[in-house]
């Protein structure tokens, strides 16, 4: 017995009635309806995923273990109800720190009488924290829920609110004082509806909460910026006071690119780039397994003053051929957003609420003769508040760190770890996600079920063939349909001293055909892993024909990131090739030619990380399909098998 829950299944005797189960604002329909008998509500295993957790095999065949954020929560007994194996909703609520509520009663707990058939039953996340930090509202919930943020126009003082859908805030919850932020007057909380927790932020004139949306599960941490809105309470937008920044046109406001123009700044003509989309992946809001909704702060989110800073100089220094330092002089502290663009051939630094005011004689464009960077360009974007953009033309992908000081910003570039030599010099661990009883996500089509574990294994075997054809040494975490414990996967890479680690997965969400595309995750803001993710994401998304959802930090999924990346000593990434519950993506995933192209692209991405720049005159070889070992082959201990295989090839 664990935590008072019997490991042996029981059988419900009373006639249960079907009820509607809602988690994170959505009804859980997969796996059949939830059933209530007056004392308990029994729910399908899909409810675990809907609550942002993961089910694994328990210590007994009639139990499952709940994991959340890479942490083992508890074991739950399976219960037979009308011939179905279900779990008690109260047990799941305890595992994910949620609350059970009924739609037909004011009470917030089950047990006040049998519900009528079809009544709504909620599993609500708890709001555990809400505070202002560095010009943003930060709200933490016990498990991931969708949210949206809005500004209340005409209110005085200006108010904005964040609604967490499928969440509850306790009556006695009191947010800490907002005195740490000069533009926020008050933060308060309340229950807007039965399943919507609302956090209200009152701001001073001209500032407001940034409007944003996430239509499905997000991370347990929601961050919404307090930005300069150009609005005063009950009035029309105030006019921009920045004479050097061109006004936005109605066409640009509607998403139309304006023509390029120039302005004079201290006698120097500076190119003003046309409006541009934010470099973020298409909304990942549909995925319960991953919010992947991470988007960079909108320009102006972190603005602390209505008066913009000035960029007074852009310089660079080189300590060696593997290091490059960009120094940007400013009149006050600025907040930056750094990202890759143009197929990772450019590194862009956007400085929020800053105008370009270079000294006379200093040019906005500079040429660099360096292994990492070939040129630097400075320009002004026609935003309100204004944004100064510094663009670096890159010779290769780099690891970078940013240091923001009171009167300057320093971007330090370095060749990433284990990114020297050639691909043939490297030892690479390839991890086929899931396996055995851990089937991973699934997709249904033409009467058949496709499991993630089978696709990831097929891709891993092809990637091994491609890498070995290039001379690299490769170790698989599994080469059969076996269940390899989560932490054993990075542990294998650590034990053998691998140079790189790549985990292969396929995405899914609670709404089939609502999301599509490829994404690659790195751990938190680790610069080497970020560089590796950029290389693989660019390569894979270029051959899939599917949307690129970007190279993303795993910090947008869980507060501590993904376990396979967090515990790996070498640069490590996790690539979600496509959405297995999207019929178009799934059609591609089962095609051998598609699998071969993806494996070849992964190989090219790894090679690009190690060697300077993309290959232009070589083709990454991939072994024919017949080289792939069948997933139905007899199970082996993947760790021992691969270690032995490695030793035989050394």
Coordinates of C-alpha atoms in Angstrom, one line a residue:
X1 CA 0.0 0.0 0.0
X2 CA 1.3 3.4 -1.0
X3 CA -0.1 6.6 0.5
X4 CA -3.2 4.7 1.6
X5 CA -4.1 3.5 -1.9
X6 CA -4.5 -0.2 -2.4
X7 CA -2.5 -1.6 -5.2
X8 CA -5.1 -4.2 -5.9
X9 CA -8.0 -3.2 -8.2
X10 CA -11.5 -3.2 -6.8
X11 CA -14.9 -3.5 -8.6
X12 CA -17.6 -0.9 -8.3
X13 CA -20.9 -2.5 -7.4
X14 CA -23.4 0.4 -7.6
X15 CA -24.7 1.3 -11.0
X16 CA -22.6 4.3 -12.2
X17 CA -23.8 7.2 -14.4
X18 CA -21.8 8.9 -17.1
X19 CA -20.7 12.4 -16.3
X20 CA -18.8 15.1 -18.3
X21 CA -15.2 15.5 -17.1
X22 CA -13.5 18.8 -17.7
X23 CA -9.8 19.4 -17.1
X24 CA -7.9 22.5 -18.1
X25 CA -11.1 24.0 -19.6
X26 CA -11.8 21.1 -22.0
X27 CA -14.0 18.0 -21.8
X28 CA -12.0 14.8 -21.7
X29 CA -13.7 12.5 -24.2
X30 CA -10.9 10.1 -25.1
X31 CA -11.1 6.8 -23.4
X32 CA -14.8 7.0 -22.9
X33 CA -17.0 8.9 -20.4
X34 CA -16.2 9.4 -16.8
X35 CA -18.5 7.4 -14.5
X36 CA -19.8 8.5 -11.0
X37 CA -21.5 6.3 -8.4
X38 CA -22.3 8.9 -5.8
X39 CA -19.2 8.4 -3.7
X40 CA -16.5 8.7 -6.4
X41 CA -15.9 9.7 -10.0
X42 CA -13.9 7.2 -12.1
X43 CA -12.0 8.6 -15.1
X44 CA -10.1 7.1 -18.0
X45 CA -6.2 7.2 -18.0
X46 CA -6.4 10.0 -20.6
X47 CA -7.4 12.3 -17.8
X48 CA -3.8 12.0 -16.5
X49 CA -2.4 13.5 -19.7
X50 CA -5.1 16.2 -19.7
X51 CA -3.8 17.3 -16.3
X52 CA -0.2 17.7 -17.7
X53 CA 1.0 14.5 -16.0
X54 CA 2.3 11.2 -17.3
X55 CA 1.2 7.6 -16.5
X56 CA 3.7 4.8 -16.2
X57 CA 3.5 1.2 -15.3
X58 CA 3.0 0.7 -11.6
X59 CA 4.7 -1.8 -9.3
X60 CA 1.6 -4.0 -9.7
X61 CA -0.3 -4.8 -12.9
X62 CA -3.4 -3.2 -11.5
X63 CA -1.8 0.2 -10.8
X64 CA -0.2 3.1 -12.6
X65 CA 2.4 5.6 -11.4
X66 CA 1.8 9.3 -11.9
X67 CA 4.7 11.5 -12.9
X68 CA 4.6 15.3 -13.2
X69 CA 7.4 17.5 -14.3
X70 CA 9.8 14.6 -14.2
X71 CA 8.9 13.9 -10.6
X72 CA 7.2 10.7 -9.3
X73 CA 4.0 11.8 -7.6
X74 CA 2.2 8.6 -6.5
X75 CA 0.8 5.3 -7.5
X76 CA -2.9 4.9 -8.2
X77 CA -4.9 1.7 -8.2
X78 CA -6.9 0.8 -11.3
X79 CA -10.6 0.1 -10.7
X80 CA -12.9 -2.0 -12.9
X81 CA -16.1 -0.1 -13.7
X82 CA -18.5 -1.6 -16.3
X83 CA -15.5 -3.7 -17.6
X84 CA -13.3 -0.6 -18.1
X85 CA -10.0 0.0 -16.2
X86 CA -10.4 3.5 -14.7
X87 CA -8.8 5.5 -11.8
X88 CA -10.5 7.5 -9.0
X89 CA -10.6 11.2 -9.8
X90 CA -9.9 12.0 -6.1
X91 CA -6.6 10.0 -6.4
X92 CA -5.6 11.9 -9.5
X93 CA -6.5 15.2 -7.9
X94 CA -4.2 14.3 -5.0
X95 CA -1.4 13.4 -7.3
X96 CA -1.5 16.6 -9.3
X97 CA -2.5 18.9 -6.4
X98 CA -5.9 19.7 -7.9
X99 CA -9.4 20.2 -6.7
X100 CA -12.6 18.3 -7.7
X101 CA -15.7 20.3 -8.2
X102 CA -19.3 19.6 -9.4
X103 CA -21.2 21.8 -11.8
X104 CA -24.6 21.1 -10.2
X105 CA -23.7 22.1 -6.7
X106 CA -22.1 25.0 -4.9
X107 CA -20.0 22.7 -2.8
X108 CA -16.5 22.2 -4.2
X109 CA -16.2 18.5 -3.4
X110 CA -17.8 15.3 -4.5
X111 CA -19.8 13.4 -1.9
X112 CA -22.9 15.4 -1.4
X113 CA -25.2 13.0 -3.3
X114 CA -25.1 11.1 -6.6
X115 CA -24.8 13.4 -9.6
X116 CA -27.3 13.3 -12.4
X117 CA -26.2 11.8 -15.7
X118 CA -24.3 14.3 -17.9
X119 CA -23.5 16.7 -15.0
X120 CA -20.2 18.5 -15.3
X121 CA -17.3 17.4 -13.0
X122 CA -14.2 19.6 -12.9
X123 CA -10.6 18.8 -12.0
X124 CA -9.3 22.3 -11.2
X125 CA -5.7 23.4 -10.9
X126 CA -4.9 25.5 -7.9
X127 CA -3.4 29.0 -8.2
X128 CA -0.4 28.7 -5.9
X129 CA 1.4 32.0 -6.6
X130 CA 0.7 35.4 -8.3
X131 CA 3.2 38.2 -8.0
X132 CA 4.8 41.0 -10.0
X133 CA 8.5 40.5 -10.9
X134 CA 10.7 42.5 -13.3
X135 CA 7.7 44.2 -15.0
X136 CA 5.6 41.1 -15.4
X137 CA 2.8 39.2 -13.7
X138 CA 3.9 35.7 -12.9
X139 CA 1.2 33.2 -12.0
X140 CA 1.9 29.6 -11.0
X141 CA -0.7 26.8 -11.1
X142 CA -0.5 23.3 -9.7
X143 CA -0.8 21.8 -13.2
X144 CA -0.8 23.4 -16.7
X145 CA -4.0 25.2 -17.8
X146 CA -4.8 27.5 -20.7
X147 CA -5.1 31.2 -20.1
X148 CA -5.9 34.6 -21.7
X149 CA -5.1 38.1 -20.7
X150 CA -7.0 41.3 -21.6
X151 CA -7.0 45.0 -20.9
X152 CA -10.2 46.6 -19.6
X153 CA -10.5 49.7 -21.8
X154 CA -11.8 52.9 -20.2
X155 CA -11.2 51.7 -16.7
X156 CA -9.7 54.2 -14.2
X157 CA -7.2 53.2 -13.0
X158 CA -6.3 51.0 -16.0
X159 CA -6.9 47.4 -15.3
X160 CA -5.9 44.2 -17.0
X161 CA -6.8 40.6 -16.0
X162 CA -5.4 37.2 -16.5
X163 CA -7.9 34.3 -16.6
X164 CA -6.6 30.8 -15.9
X165 CA -9.1 28.4 -17.5
X166 CA -9.8 25.3 -15.4
X167 CA -8.3 26.7 -12.3
X168 CA -9.3 27.7 -8.8
X169 CA -8.0 30.4 -6.5
X170 CA -8.7 30.0 -2.8
X171 CA -10.8 32.6 -1.0
X172 CA -8.0 33.3 1.4
X173 CA -5.3 33.6 -1.2
X174 CA -3.6 37.0 -1.0
X175 CA -1.0 38.1 -3.6
X176 CA 2.0 39.9 -2.2
X177 CA 2.2 43.7 -2.5
X178 CA 3.0 45.1 -6.0
X179 CA 5.2 47.8 -4.5
X180 CA 8.2 46.4 -6.2
X181 CA 7.0 47.6 -9.6
X182 CA 6.6 51.3 -10.1
X183 CA 3.9 51.0 -12.7
X184 CA 1.6 48.4 -10.9
X185 CA -0.7 49.7 -8.2
X186 CA -2.4 46.5 -7.1
X187 CA -2.8 42.8 -7.7
X188 CA -5.9 40.9 -6.6
X189 CA -7.5 37.5 -7.2
X190 CA -10.9 35.9 -7.3
X191 CA -13.0 33.2 -8.8
X192 CA -14.6 34.6 -12.0
X193 CA -16.7 31.4 -12.7
X194 CA -16.7 27.9 -11.4
X195 CA -13.7 27.0 -13.4
X196 CA -12.0 30.3 -14.2
X197 CA -9.5 31.9 -11.7
X198 CA -9.0 35.6 -12.4
X199 CA -6.0 37.7 -11.4
X200 CA -6.6 41.5 -11.8
X201 CA -3.7 44.0 -12.2
X202 CA -4.3 47.7 -11.7
X203 CA -1.7 49.9 -13.4
X204 CA -0.8 53.6 -13.6
X205 CA -1.7 55.7 -16.6
X206 CA -0.1 54.6 -19.9
X207 CA 0.7 51.0 -18.8
X208 CA -1.3 47.8 -19.0
X209 CA -1.1 44.1 -18.9
X210 CA -0.1 42.6 -22.3
X211 CA -3.0 40.9 -24.1
X212 CA -2.2 37.3 -24.9
X213 CA -3.9 33.9 -25.3
X214 CA -3.1 30.2 -24.9
X215 CA -6.0 28.1 -26.1
X216 CA -5.0 24.8 -24.3
X217 CA -2.7 23.6 -21.7
X218 CA 0.4 25.8 -21.1
X219 CA 3.2 25.6 -18.5
X220 CA 2.5 25.7 -14.8
X221 CA 4.2 29.2 -14.9
X222 CA 2.4 31.9 -16.9
X223 CA 4.3 35.2 -17.4
X224 CA 2.5 38.2 -18.8
X225 CA 4.4 41.5 -19.3
X226 CA 3.3 44.9 -18.0
X227 CA 3.9 47.1 -21.1
X228 CA 3.7 50.7 -22.1
X229 CA 0.4 50.6 -23.9
X230 CA 0.2 54.1 -25.3
X231 CA -3.2 54.4 -23.5
X232 CA -4.5 56.6 -20.8
X233 CA -7.5 55.6 -18.8
X234 CA -10.7 56.4 -20.7
X235 CA -8.8 58.3 -23.5
X236 CA -7.6 57.8 -27.0
X237 CA -4.0 56.4 -27.6
X238 CA -1.3 59.0 -26.9
X239 CA 0.9 60.2 -29.7
X240 CA 4.4 58.9 -30.0
X241 CA 7.0 61.3 -28.8
X242 CA 9.8 59.7 -30.8
X243 CA 10.5 62.0 -33.7
X244 CA 13.1 59.7 -35.3
X245 CA 10.8 56.6 -35.5
X246 CA 8.3 56.6 -38.4
X247 CA 4.6 56.2 -37.6
X248 CA 3.0 52.8 -38.1
X249 CA 0.6 52.8 -41.1
X250 CA -2.8 51.3 -41.2
X251 CA -1.5 48.7 -43.7
X252 CA 1.2 47.6 -41.2
X253 CA -1.3 47.4 -38.4
X254 CA -3.3 45.0 -40.6
X255 CA -0.2 42.8 -41.1
X256 CA 1.0 44.5 -44.4
X257 CA 4.7 45.1 -44.8
X258 CA 5.5 48.8 -45.2
X259 CA 8.2 50.0 -47.6
X260 CA 11.7 50.5 -46.4
X261 CA 12.6 54.1 -45.5
X262 CA 15.4 56.1 -44.0
X263 CA 15.7 58.8 -41.4
X264 CA 18.6 61.1 -40.5
X265 CA 20.1 60.6 -37.1
X266 CA 23.0 63.0 -36.2
X267 CA 23.7 63.4 -39.9
X268 CA 24.0 59.6 -40.5
X269 CA 21.4 58.0 -42.6
X270 CA 20.0 54.9 -40.9
X271 CA 17.9 52.3 -42.7
X272 CA 14.5 51.8 -41.0
X273 CA 13.3 48.2 -41.7
X274 CA 9.7 47.5 -42.5
X275 CA 7.4 45.9 -40.1
X276 CA 8.2 42.3 -39.3
X277 CA 6.5 39.3 -37.6
X278 CA 7.8 38.2 -34.2
X279 CA 10.1 35.2 -34.7
X280 CA 8.1 32.7 -32.7
X281 CA 6.6 29.4 -33.7
X282 CA 2.9 29.1 -34.6
X283 CA 0.9 28.9 -31.4
X284 CA 1.5 25.6 -29.5
X285 CA -1.5 26.3 -27.5
X286 CA -3.2 23.1 -28.6
X287 CA -0.8 20.7 -27.0
X288 CA -1.5 19.3 -23.5
X289 CA 1.8 17.5 -23.4
X290 CA 3.6 20.6 -24.0
X291 CA 2.6 24.2 -24.0
X292 CA 5.4 24.9 -26.3
X293 CA 3.6 28.1 -26.4
X294 CA 6.7 29.9 -25.4
X295 CA 6.8 33.2 -27.1
X296 CA 9.4 35.9 -26.6
X297 CA 8.3 39.0 -24.7
X298 CA 6.6 41.4 -27.0
X299 CA 8.6 44.5 -27.7
X300 CA 8.0 47.0 -24.9
X301 CA 7.0 44.4 -22.3
X302 CA 9.9 45.2 -20.0
X303 CA 9.8 49.0 -20.6
X304 CA 10.3 50.8 -17.3
X305 CA 9.9 54.3 -18.6
X306 CA 7.9 56.2 -21.3
X307 CA 11.2 57.8 -22.3
X308 CA 13.2 55.5 -24.5
X309 CA 16.9 54.7 -24.0
X310 CA 19.4 55.7 -26.6
X311 CA 21.9 53.3 -28.2
X312 CA 25.1 55.4 -28.4
X313 CA 27.5 52.9 -29.9
X314 CA 27.9 49.3 -31.2
X315 CA 31.3 47.8 -31.0
X316 CA 33.0 44.3 -31.0
X317 CA 36.1 42.7 -29.7
X318 CA 37.8 39.3 -30.4
X319 CA 39.8 37.5 -27.9
X320 CA 40.4 34.5 -30.1
X321 CA 39.1 32.8 -33.3
X322 CA 36.5 31.0 -31.1
X323 CA 35.3 34.0 -29.1
X324 CA 33.5 37.2 -30.2
X325 CA 32.1 39.9 -28.0
X326 CA 29.5 42.6 -29.0
X327 CA 29.2 45.6 -26.8
X328 CA 26.3 48.0 -27.1
X329 CA 26.5 51.3 -25.3
X330 CA 23.2 52.7 -24.0
X331 CA 22.1 55.7 -21.9
X332 CA 20.1 53.4 -19.5
X333 CA 19.6 49.7 -18.9
X334 CA 17.7 48.1 -21.8
X335 CA 16.1 44.7 -22.1
X336 CA 16.9 42.5 -25.1
X337 CA 15.4 39.7 -27.0
X338 CA 18.0 37.6 -28.8
X339 CA 17.1 35.1 -31.5
X340 CA 18.2 33.5 -34.7
X341 CA 16.8 34.5 -38.1
X342 CA 17.2 33.7 -41.8
X343 CA 17.7 30.0 -41.3
X344 CA 20.1 30.5 -38.4
X345 CA 22.4 32.6 -40.7
X346 CA 21.7 35.8 -38.6
X347 CA 21.6 36.4 -34.9
X348 CA 19.3 39.3 -34.0
X349 CA 19.4 41.5 -30.9
X350 CA 16.2 43.5 -30.3
X351 CA 16.5 46.3 -27.7
X352 CA 13.1 47.2 -26.4
X353 CA 12.1 50.9 -26.0
X354 CA 15.4 52.1 -27.4
X355 CA 16.3 54.5 -30.3
X356 CA 19.5 54.5 -32.3
X357 CA 21.6 57.7 -31.8
X358 CA 25.1 56.9 -32.9
X359 CA 27.9 59.5 -32.6
X360 CA 28.8 61.4 -35.8
X361 CA 31.2 59.3 -37.9
X362 CA 30.1 55.9 -36.5
X363 CA 28.5 53.8 -39.1
X364 CA 25.5 51.6 -38.5
X365 CA 27.1 48.8 -40.6
X366 CA 30.4 47.2 -39.7
X367 CA 32.4 44.4 -41.4
X368 CA 34.1 41.8 -39.3
X369 CA 36.7 39.3 -40.4
X370 CA 36.1 36.6 -37.9
X371 CA 35.4 32.9 -37.8
X372 CA 32.0 33.5 -36.1
X373 CA 30.7 36.8 -37.5
X374 CA 31.1 38.5 -40.9
X375 CA 29.1 41.7 -40.4
X376 CA 27.1 43.8 -37.9
X377 CA 24.1 46.0 -38.8
X378 CA 22.2 48.5 -36.6
X379 CA 18.7 49.7 -37.5
X380 CA 15.5 51.1 -36.0
X381 CA 12.2 49.3 -36.3
X382 CA 9.0 51.4 -36.6
X383 CA 7.5 50.2 -33.3
X384 CA 5.7 52.0 -30.5
X385 CA 7.6 52.0 -28.2
X386 CA 10.6 52.0 -30.6
X387 CA 13.0 49.0 -31.0
X388 CA 16.6 49.2 -32.0
X389 CA 17.7 46.0 -33.8
X390 CA 21.4 44.9 -34.1
X391 CA 21.8 42.1 -36.6
X392 CA 24.9 39.8 -36.8
X393 CA 25.7 38.0 -40.1
X394 CA 26.9 34.6 -38.8
X395 CA 29.5 32.2 -40.3
X396 CA 28.3 29.4 -38.0
X397 CA 25.9 28.7 -35.2
X398 CA 27.2 29.8 -31.8
X399 CA 26.5 29.5 -28.1
X400 CA 25.8 32.9 -26.6
X401 CA 25.2 34.6 -23.3
X402 CA 23.7 38.1 -22.7
X403 CA 24.8 40.5 -19.9
X404 CA 22.6 43.6 -19.3
X405 CA 24.2 46.4 -17.4
X406 CA 23.1 50.0 -16.5
X407 CA 24.7 51.6 -19.5
X408 CA 25.6 48.7 -21.9
X409 CA 24.6 45.3 -23.1
X410 CA 27.3 42.7 -23.8
X411 CA 26.6 39.6 -26.0
X412 CA 29.3 37.0 -25.7
X413 CA 29.6 34.4 -28.5
X414 CA 31.5 31.2 -28.4
X415 CA 32.0 28.0 -30.4
X416 CA 29.6 25.6 -28.7
X417 CA 30.8 22.7 -26.6
X418 CA 31.9 19.6 -28.6
X419 CA 31.4 21.6 -31.8
X420 CA 34.9 21.3 -33.2
X421 CA 36.5 18.7 -35.6
X422 CA 34.1 16.7 -37.7
X423 CA 31.1 14.5 -37.4
X424 CA 33.3 11.4 -37.9
X425 CA 35.1 12.2 -34.6
X426 CA 32.0 12.1 -32.4
X427 CA 30.2 9.6 -30.2
X428 CA 26.4 10.3 -30.4
X429 CA 23.6 8.8 -28.4
X430 CA 20.3 8.5 -30.2
X431 CA 17.2 8.1 -28.0
X432 CA 14.0 6.6 -29.5
X433 CA 11.4 8.0 -27.3
X434 CA 9.0 5.6 -25.3
X435 CA 9.0 1.9 -26.0
X436 CA 7.4 -1.3 -24.7
X437 CA 4.4 -0.6 -22.5
X438 CA 5.2 3.1 -22.7
X439 CA 3.6 3.5 -26.1
X440 CA 3.7 7.3 -26.1
X441 CA 1.1 9.3 -28.0
X442 CA -1.1 7.6 -30.6
X443 CA -3.0 8.5 -33.8
X444 CA -6.0 6.8 -35.3
X445 CA -6.6 6.4 -39.0
X446 CA -8.0 3.9 -41.5
X447 CA -9.0 1.7 -38.6
X448 CA -5.5 1.3 -37.3
X449 CA -3.7 2.8 -34.3
X450 CA -0.2 4.3 -34.8
X451 CA 2.0 4.5 -31.7
X452 CA 4.7 7.0 -31.1
X453 CA 7.1 4.4 -29.9
X454 CA 7.1 2.7 -33.3
X455 CA 7.8 5.8 -35.3
X456 CA 10.5 7.0 -33.0
X457 CA 12.3 3.7 -33.3
X458 CA 12.1 3.7 -37.1
X459 CA 13.6 7.2 -37.2
X460 CA 16.3 6.3 -34.6
X461 CA 17.4 3.3 -36.7
X462 CA 17.6 5.4 -39.8
X463 CA 19.5 8.2 -38.0
X464 CA 22.0 5.6 -36.8
X465 CA 22.6 4.4 -40.3
X466 CA 23.0 8.0 -41.6
X467 CA 25.5 8.9 -38.8
X468 CA 27.5 5.8 -39.2
X469 CA 27.7 6.3 -42.9
X470 CA 29.4 9.6 -42.0
X471 CA 31.9 7.9 -39.7
X472 CA 30.3 8.8 -36.4
X473 CA 30.0 6.3 -33.6
X474 CA 26.4 5.8 -32.5
X475 CA 24.7 4.3 -29.4
X476 CA 21.0 3.8 -29.3
X477 CA 19.1 3.9 -25.9
X478 CA 17.0 1.1 -27.4
X479 CA 17.0 -0.8 -30.7
X480 CA 13.9 -2.9 -29.9
X481 CA 10.4 -2.4 -28.6
X482 CA 11.4 -2.2 -25.0
X483 CA 10.6 0.2 -22.2
X484 CA 13.8 2.0 -21.1
X485 CA 13.4 4.0 -17.8
X486 CA 13.4 7.7 -18.4
X487 CA 16.5 8.6 -16.4
X488 CA 18.5 5.6 -17.8
X489 CA 18.5 7.3 -21.2
X490 CA 20.7 10.3 -20.4
X491 CA 22.5 8.2 -17.8
X492 CA 23.8 6.0 -20.7
X493 CA 25.1 9.1 -22.5
X494 CA 26.9 10.2 -19.3
X495 CA 28.4 6.8 -18.7
X496 CA 30.0 6.5 -22.1
X497 CA 31.1 10.1 -22.4
X498 CA 29.0 10.9 -25.4
X499 CA 29.6 14.1 -27.3
X500 CA 25.9 14.7 -28.2
X501 CA 22.5 13.4 -27.3
X502 CA 19.3 13.6 -29.4
X503 CA 15.9 12.2 -28.3
X504 CA 13.3 11.6 -31.0
X505 CA 9.6 12.1 -30.3
X506 CA 6.3 12.9 -31.9
X507 CA 3.9 15.5 -30.6
X508 CA 0.2 15.2 -29.8
X509 CA -2.6 17.2 -28.2
X510 CA -6.2 16.9 -27.0
X511 CA -7.8 18.1 -30.2
X512 CA -6.9 16.1 -33.3
X513 CA -5.9 18.0 -36.5
X514 CA -5.6 21.2 -34.6
X515 CA -1.8 21.5 -34.5
X516 CA 0.9 20.5 -36.9
X517 CA 4.7 20.9 -37.3
X518 CA 8.2 20.3 -36.0
X519 CA 9.8 21.6 -32.8
X520 CA 13.1 21.0 -31.0
X521 CA 13.7 21.5 -27.3
X522 CA 16.8 22.5 -25.4
X523 CA 17.3 22.7 -21.7
X524 CA 16.3 26.0 -20.2
X525 CA 18.7 28.7 -21.6
X526 CA 21.7 26.5 -21.8
X527 CA 23.7 28.0 -24.7
X528 CA 25.3 24.9 -26.2
X529 CA 22.0 22.9 -26.2
X530 CA 20.2 26.0 -27.7
X531 CA 22.7 26.1 -30.6
X532 CA 22.3 22.4 -31.2
X533 CA 18.5 22.7 -31.2
X534 CA 18.7 25.5 -33.7
X535 CA 20.8 23.5 -36.1
X536 CA 18.6 20.4 -36.0
X537 CA 15.3 22.3 -36.0
X538 CA 16.4 24.3 -39.1
X539 CA 17.5 21.1 -40.9
X540 CA 14.5 18.9 -40.1
X541 CA 11.8 21.6 -40.7
X542 CA 13.4 22.3 -44.1
X543 CA 12.5 18.8 -45.4
X544 CA 9.2 17.9 -43.6
X545 CA 7.0 20.3 -45.5
X546 CA 5.3 21.0 -42.2
X547 CA 5.3 24.2 -40.1
X548 CA 8.4 25.0 -38.1
X549 CA 7.4 25.6 -34.5
X550 CA 10.9 26.6 -33.6
X551 CA 13.8 25.7 -31.3
X552 CA 12.3 26.2 -27.8
X553 CA 13.4 26.1 -24.2
X554 CA 12.0 23.2 -22.2
X555 CA 11.4 25.7 -19.4
X556 CA 8.1 26.5 -21.2
X557 CA 7.0 23.0 -20.5
X558 CA 8.0 22.4 -16.9
X559 CA 9.6 24.6 -14.3
X560 CA 12.6 22.3 -14.1
X561 CA 12.6 21.4 -17.8
X562 CA 12.6 17.9 -19.4
X563 CA 14.4 15.1 -17.4
X564 CA 16.2 13.6 -20.4
X565 CA 17.7 17.0 -21.2
X566 CA 18.2 18.2 -17.6
X567 CA 20.2 15.2 -16.4
X568 CA 22.4 14.8 -19.6
X569 CA 26.0 16.0 -19.2
X570 CA 26.6 16.6 -22.9
X571 CA 24.7 19.0 -25.3
X572 CA 21.3 17.4 -25.5
X573 CA 18.0 18.1 -27.5
X574 CA 14.6 16.6 -28.0
X575 CA 13.1 16.8 -31.4
X576 CA 9.3 16.5 -31.9
X577 CA 9.1 15.6 -35.6
X578 CA 5.4 16.0 -36.2
X579 CA 1.9 15.7 -34.6
X580 CA 0.9 12.0 -34.6
X581 CA -2.8 13.0 -34.0
X582 CA -2.8 15.2 -37.1
X583 CA -4.0 13.2 -40.1
X584 CA -1.7 15.0 -42.5
X585 CA 1.4 14.8 -40.2
X586 CA 0.6 11.2 -39.5
X587 CA 0.4 10.3 -43.2
X588 CA 3.9 11.6 -43.6
X589 CA 5.2 9.9 -40.5
X590 CA 4.4 6.4 -41.8
X591 CA 6.1 7.0 -45.2
X592 CA 9.6 5.4 -45.4
X593 CA 10.8 8.2 -47.7
X594 CA 9.7 10.8 -45.1
X595 CA 11.5 8.9 -42.3
X596 CA 14.6 8.8 -44.4
X597 CA 14.5 12.5 -45.2
X598 CA 14.0 13.4 -41.6
X599 CA 16.8 11.1 -40.4
X600 CA 19.1 12.6 -43.1
X601 CA 18.2 16.1 -42.0
X602 CA 18.9 15.3 -38.3
X603 CA 22.3 14.0 -39.4
X604 CA 22.9 17.2 -41.3
X605 CA 21.8 19.3 -38.3
X606 CA 24.2 17.5 -36.0
X607 CA 27.0 17.9 -38.6
X608 CA 26.3 21.6 -38.9
X609 CA 26.5 22.1 -35.2
X610 CA 29.9 20.4 -35.2
X611 CA 31.4 21.8 -38.3
X612 CA 31.4 25.4 -39.6
X613 CA 28.2 26.2 -41.6
X614 CA 25.8 24.2 -43.7
X615 CA 27.1 21.6 -46.2
X616 CA 26.8 22.7 -49.8
X617 CA 28.3 20.0 -51.8
X618 CA 27.8 16.8 -49.9
X619 CA 24.9 14.5 -49.4
X620 CA 24.4 12.8 -46.1
X621 CA 24.0 9.1 -46.9
X622 CA 21.2 7.1 -45.4
X623 CA 21.2 3.3 -45.4
X624 CA 18.3 1.6 -47.3
X625 CA 15.1 0.8 -45.5
X626 CA 16.0 -2.9 -45.2
X627 CA 18.8 -2.0 -42.8
X628 CA 16.2 -0.9 -40.2
X629 CA 15.7 -3.7 -37.6
X630 CA 12.1 -4.7 -37.0
X631 CA 10.4 -3.3 -34.0
X632 CA 9.0 -6.7 -33.2
X633 CA 12.4 -8.3 -32.7
X634 CA 13.0 -10.1 -29.4
X635 CA 13.6 -7.5 -26.5
X636 CA 17.1 -7.0 -25.3
X637 CA 18.6 -4.9 -22.6
X638 CA 19.2 -1.8 -24.8
X639 CA 21.9 -0.4 -22.6
X640 CA 24.1 -3.5 -22.4
X641 CA 23.5 -4.3 -26.1
X642 CA 24.5 -0.8 -27.2
X643 CA 27.6 -0.6 -24.9
X644 CA 28.7 -4.0 -26.3
X645 CA 28.1 -2.8 -29.8
X646 CA 30.2 0.3 -29.2
X647 CA 33.1 -1.7 -27.8
X648 CA 33.1 -4.0 -30.8
X649 CA 33.5 -1.0 -33.1
X650 CA 36.2 0.8 -31.2

